[in-house]
Amino acid sequence: MSLNITFPTFSRTFFSGLIAALFLALAPAAFADKDPIYTSVLSDKALKGYDAVSYFTAGKPQKGKKSISHEWNGATWLFTSEENRDLFAGDPERYAPQYGGYCAWAVSQGYTASGDPKVWKIVDDKLYVNYNKKVGKTWSEDPQGFIKLANENWPKVLSE
Protein backbone atom coordinates (compact mmCIF):
# COMPACT_ATOMS: atom_id res chain seq x y z
CA MET A 1 0.00 0.00 0.00
CA SER A 2 1.55 3.29 -1.04
CA LEU A 3 0.60 6.59 0.39
CA ASN A 4 0.43 9.42 -2.09
CA ILE A 5 0.35 12.84 -0.55
CA THR A 6 0.17 15.77 -2.84
CA PHE A 7 0.97 19.31 -1.90
CA PRO A 8 -0.32 22.27 -3.81
CA THR A 9 2.23 23.69 -6.17
CA PHE A 10 2.97 27.37 -6.08
CA SER A 11 4.51 29.30 -8.85
CA ARG A 12 7.87 30.99 -8.67
CA THR A 13 6.02 34.28 -9.05
CA PHE A 14 4.06 33.61 -5.87
CA PHE A 15 7.21 32.95 -3.84
CA SER A 16 8.98 35.97 -5.33
CA GLY A 17 6.02 38.13 -4.41
CA LEU A 18 5.93 36.67 -0.91
CA ILE A 19 9.62 37.39 -0.38
CA ALA A 20 9.24 40.92 -1.73
CA ALA A 21 6.26 41.55 0.57
CA LEU A 22 8.20 40.30 3.59
CA PHE A 23 11.17 42.51 2.69
CA LEU A 24 8.98 45.59 2.29
CA ALA A 25 7.25 44.87 5.58
CA LEU A 26 10.52 44.46 7.48
CA ALA A 27 12.72 47.03 5.72
CA PRO A 28 11.25 50.19 7.27
CA ALA A 29 11.96 48.88 10.77
CA ALA A 30 15.51 47.98 9.82
CA PHE A 31 16.31 51.30 8.15
CA ALA A 32 14.00 53.80 9.86
CA ASP A 33 16.33 55.41 12.36
CA LYS A 34 19.56 57.17 11.49
CA ASP A 35 22.56 56.94 13.77
CA PRO A 36 22.75 59.74 16.38
CA ILE A 37 26.24 60.63 15.13
CA TYR A 38 26.81 61.21 11.42
CA THR A 39 29.48 58.98 9.90
CA SER A 40 30.03 58.34 6.23
CA VAL A 41 28.64 55.14 4.74
CA LEU A 42 31.75 52.97 5.01
CA SER A 43 33.19 54.49 8.18
CA ASP A 44 32.46 54.72 11.87
CA LYS A 45 34.46 57.94 12.29
CA ALA A 46 32.71 61.04 13.57
CA LEU A 47 33.57 64.35 11.85
CA LYS A 48 35.27 62.32 9.09
CA GLY A 49 38.22 61.84 11.44
CA TYR A 50 38.68 65.48 12.47
CA ASP A 51 39.47 66.26 16.11
CA ALA A 52 36.33 67.78 17.69
CA VAL A 53 38.36 69.46 20.43
CA SER A 54 40.70 71.20 17.95
CA TYR A 55 37.92 73.55 16.84
CA PHE A 56 37.93 74.97 20.36
CA THR A 57 41.63 74.74 21.26
CA ALA A 58 43.34 75.43 17.91
CA GLY A 59 40.52 77.47 16.37
CA LYS A 60 40.41 75.22 13.33
CA PRO A 61 39.65 71.64 12.32
CA GLN A 62 42.62 69.31 12.49
CA LYS A 63 42.76 65.70 11.34
CA GLY A 64 42.93 63.26 14.23
CA LYS A 65 45.22 60.26 14.46
CA LYS A 66 43.92 56.69 14.27
CA SER A 67 46.14 55.82 17.22
CA ILE A 68 44.40 58.39 19.47
CA SER A 69 40.69 57.61 19.54
CA HIS A 70 37.67 57.41 21.77
CA GLU A 71 34.37 55.56 21.28
CA TRP A 72 31.30 57.60 22.11
CA ASN A 73 27.65 57.46 21.10
CA GLY A 74 28.19 54.73 18.50
CA ALA A 75 31.07 56.44 16.67
CA THR A 76 34.85 56.56 16.76
CA TRP A 77 36.30 60.01 17.45
CA LEU A 78 39.90 60.74 16.47
CA PHE A 79 42.18 63.30 18.13
CA THR A 80 45.46 65.08 17.49
CA SER A 81 46.69 64.50 21.04
CA GLU A 82 45.96 62.45 24.11
CA GLU A 83 45.15 65.70 25.90
CA ASN A 84 42.37 66.46 23.39
CA ARG A 85 41.08 62.90 23.66
CA ASP A 86 40.95 63.20 27.44
CA LEU A 87 39.16 66.56 27.26
CA PHE A 88 36.56 65.03 24.95
CA ALA A 89 36.17 61.87 27.02
CA GLY A 90 35.59 63.98 30.13
CA ASP A 91 32.82 66.07 28.54
CA PRO A 92 31.82 64.85 25.05
CA GLU A 93 28.62 66.93 24.98
CA ARG A 94 30.76 70.10 25.21
CA TYR A 95 32.95 69.27 22.21
CA ALA A 96 30.83 67.11 19.91
CA PRO A 97 29.12 68.96 17.06
CA GLN A 98 25.48 69.75 17.55
CA TYR A 99 22.91 67.50 15.87
CA GLY A 100 25.41 64.64 15.82
CA GLY A 101 27.50 66.28 13.12
CA TYR A 102 24.66 66.31 10.60
CA CYS A 103 24.26 69.54 8.62
CA ALA A 104 22.85 72.14 11.03
CA TRP A 105 20.93 73.92 8.27
CA ALA A 106 19.34 70.68 7.02
CA VAL A 107 18.19 69.83 10.54
CA SER A 108 16.66 73.31 10.77
CA GLN A 109 14.68 72.46 7.63
CA GLY A 110 13.42 69.16 9.05
CA TYR A 111 15.74 66.58 7.51
CA THR A 112 19.31 65.30 7.77
CA ALA A 113 22.24 65.70 5.42
CA SER A 114 25.90 64.97 5.84
CA GLY A 115 28.01 67.51 7.67
CA ASP A 116 31.34 68.71 6.28
CA PRO A 117 33.81 69.20 9.15
CA LYS A 118 35.57 71.93 7.14
CA VAL A 119 32.37 74.03 7.04
CA TRP A 120 31.91 74.94 10.67
CA LYS A 121 31.12 77.66 13.15
CA ILE A 122 31.13 77.92 16.92
CA VAL A 123 28.09 79.75 18.31
CA ASP A 124 27.60 80.18 22.05
CA ASP A 125 30.46 77.74 22.68
CA LYS A 126 28.81 74.98 20.59
CA LEU A 127 30.15 73.50 17.36
CA TYR A 128 27.97 73.38 14.23
CA VAL A 129 28.85 71.89 10.84
CA ASN A 130 27.06 72.27 7.52
CA TYR A 131 26.82 70.40 4.24
CA ASN A 132 29.03 72.66 2.10
CA LYS A 133 30.25 76.28 1.85
CA LYS A 134 27.10 77.50 0.11
CA VAL A 135 24.83 76.01 2.79
CA GLY A 136 27.22 77.25 5.48
CA LYS A 137 26.93 80.78 4.11
CA THR A 138 23.13 80.59 4.19
CA TRP A 139 23.22 79.22 7.74
CA SER A 140 25.60 82.02 8.82
CA GLU A 141 23.07 84.67 7.74
CA ASP A 142 20.86 83.77 10.74
CA PRO A 143 22.54 81.17 12.93
CA GLN A 144 20.36 81.89 15.98
CA GLY A 145 17.17 81.50 13.92
CA PHE A 146 18.37 78.28 12.30
CA ILE A 147 19.56 76.92 15.66
CA LYS A 148 16.11 77.59 17.13
CA LEU A 149 14.44 75.71 14.26
CA ALA A 150 16.96 72.86 14.38
CA ASN A 151 16.51 72.46 18.13
CA GLU A 152 12.76 72.02 17.52
CA ASN A 153 13.46 69.31 14.92
CA TRP A 154 16.20 67.43 16.80
CA PRO A 155 16.23 64.47 17.33
CA LYS A 156 12.91 63.77 15.54
CA VAL A 157 14.68 64.04 12.17
CA LEU A 158 16.62 60.87 12.96
CA SER A 159 13.48 58.79 12.61
CA GLU A 160 11.99 60.51 9.57
XYZ file of C-alpha atoms in Angstrom:
160
model
C 0.000 0.000 0.000
C 1.549 3.292 -1.038
C 0.598 6.591 0.393
C 0.433 9.423 -2.089
C 0.346 12.838 -0.553
C 0.168 15.765 -2.839
C 0.965 19.306 -1.898
C -0.317 22.267 -3.807
C 2.225 23.691 -6.168
C 2.968 27.372 -6.079
C 4.506 29.295 -8.853
C 7.865 30.986 -8.669
C 6.021 34.284 -9.048
C 4.057 33.608 -5.867
C 7.214 32.954 -3.837
C 8.980 35.965 -5.333
C 6.024 38.126 -4.409
C 5.930 36.669 -0.907
C 9.624 37.386 -0.378
C 9.240 40.924 -1.729
C 6.263 41.548 0.567
C 8.203 40.296 3.586
C 11.173 42.512 2.691
C 8.984 45.585 2.289
C 7.248 44.869 5.580
C 10.517 44.456 7.480
C 12.716 47.029 5.722
C 11.245 50.187 7.274
C 11.963 48.876 10.767
C 15.507 47.983 9.815
C 16.313 51.300 8.154
C 14.000 53.800 9.859
C 16.334 55.411 12.364
C 19.563 57.169 11.488
C 22.559 56.943 13.774
C 22.746 59.737 16.377
C 26.241 60.628 15.127
C 26.813 61.211 11.418
C 29.483 58.984 9.905
C 30.027 58.341 6.235
C 28.643 55.137 4.737
C 31.755 52.973 5.007
C 33.189 54.489 8.175
C 32.455 54.721 11.875
C 34.458 57.943 12.291
C 32.711 61.041 13.569
C 33.571 64.345 11.853
C 35.274 62.323 9.092
C 38.224 61.843 11.436
C 38.685 65.476 12.470
C 39.466 66.257 16.110
C 36.333 67.784 17.689
C 38.364 69.461 20.427
C 40.704 71.199 17.955
C 37.922 73.552 16.836
C 37.935 74.967 20.359
C 41.631 74.740 21.259
C 43.338 75.434 17.908
C 40.518 77.474 16.373
C 40.410 75.217 13.325
C 39.648 71.642 12.320
C 42.616 69.307 12.494
C 42.761 65.696 11.343
C 42.933 63.261 14.235
C 45.224 60.257 14.460
C 43.919 56.693 14.272
C 46.136 55.823 17.218
C 44.402 58.387 19.466
C 40.695 57.610 19.536
C 37.668 57.410 21.774
C 34.371 55.560 21.284
C 31.304 57.599 22.114
C 27.649 57.456 21.103
C 28.194 54.732 18.503
C 31.067 56.438 16.669
C 34.849 56.565 16.759
C 36.296 60.010 17.455
C 39.900 60.744 16.473
C 42.180 63.302 18.127
C 45.463 65.081 17.487
C 46.687 64.499 21.037
C 45.962 62.447 24.113
C 45.153 65.696 25.904
C 42.372 66.457 23.391
C 41.078 62.898 23.663
C 40.949 63.198 27.443
C 39.156 66.558 27.260
C 36.564 65.028 24.946
C 36.168 61.867 27.022
C 35.594 63.985 30.127
C 32.824 66.066 28.536
C 31.816 64.850 25.053
C 28.624 66.931 24.985
C 30.756 70.098 25.212
C 32.951 69.271 22.212
C 30.828 67.110 19.906
C 29.116 68.962 17.060
C 25.476 69.749 17.552
C 22.909 67.496 15.871
C 25.412 64.641 15.817
C 27.498 66.276 13.115
C 24.662 66.314 10.596
C 24.257 69.539 8.623
C 22.855 72.142 11.034
C 20.932 73.917 8.274
C 19.337 70.680 7.024
C 18.192 69.827 10.543
C 16.658 73.314 10.773
C 14.684 72.464 7.630
C 13.421 69.165 9.052
C 15.743 66.579 7.513
C 19.306 65.304 7.766
C 22.243 65.703 5.418
C 25.902 64.973 5.844
C 28.011 67.513 7.665
C 31.338 68.708 6.284
C 33.812 69.200 9.154
C 35.569 71.925 7.138
C 32.374 74.029 7.041
C 31.907 74.936 10.671
C 31.119 77.657 13.153
C 31.130 77.919 16.923
C 28.089 79.746 18.306
C 27.598 80.182 22.048
C 30.456 77.740 22.680
C 28.812 74.980 20.586
C 30.147 73.502 17.357
C 27.967 73.377 14.234
C 28.848 71.888 10.842
C 27.061 72.273 7.524
C 26.815 70.401 4.240
C 29.026 72.662 2.103
C 30.252 76.277 1.849
C 27.102 77.501 0.106
C 24.831 76.014 2.790
C 27.221 77.247 5.482
C 26.930 80.778 4.114
C 23.128 80.588 4.187
C 23.223 79.222 7.738
C 25.600 82.021 8.820
C 23.070 84.668 7.744
C 20.857 83.769 10.741
C 22.538 81.173 12.934
C 20.359 81.889 15.984
C 17.173 81.498 13.924
C 18.365 78.279 12.298
C 19.560 76.921 15.656
C 16.111 77.586 17.128
C 14.442 75.708 14.257
C 16.962 72.859 14.383
C 16.507 72.461 18.133
C 12.764 72.021 17.520
C 13.462 69.306 14.923
C 16.198 67.432 16.804
C 16.233 64.466 17.334
C 12.910 63.774 15.536
C 14.678 64.040 12.169
C 16.619 60.871 12.961
C 13.482 58.790 12.612
C 11.988 60.514 9.575
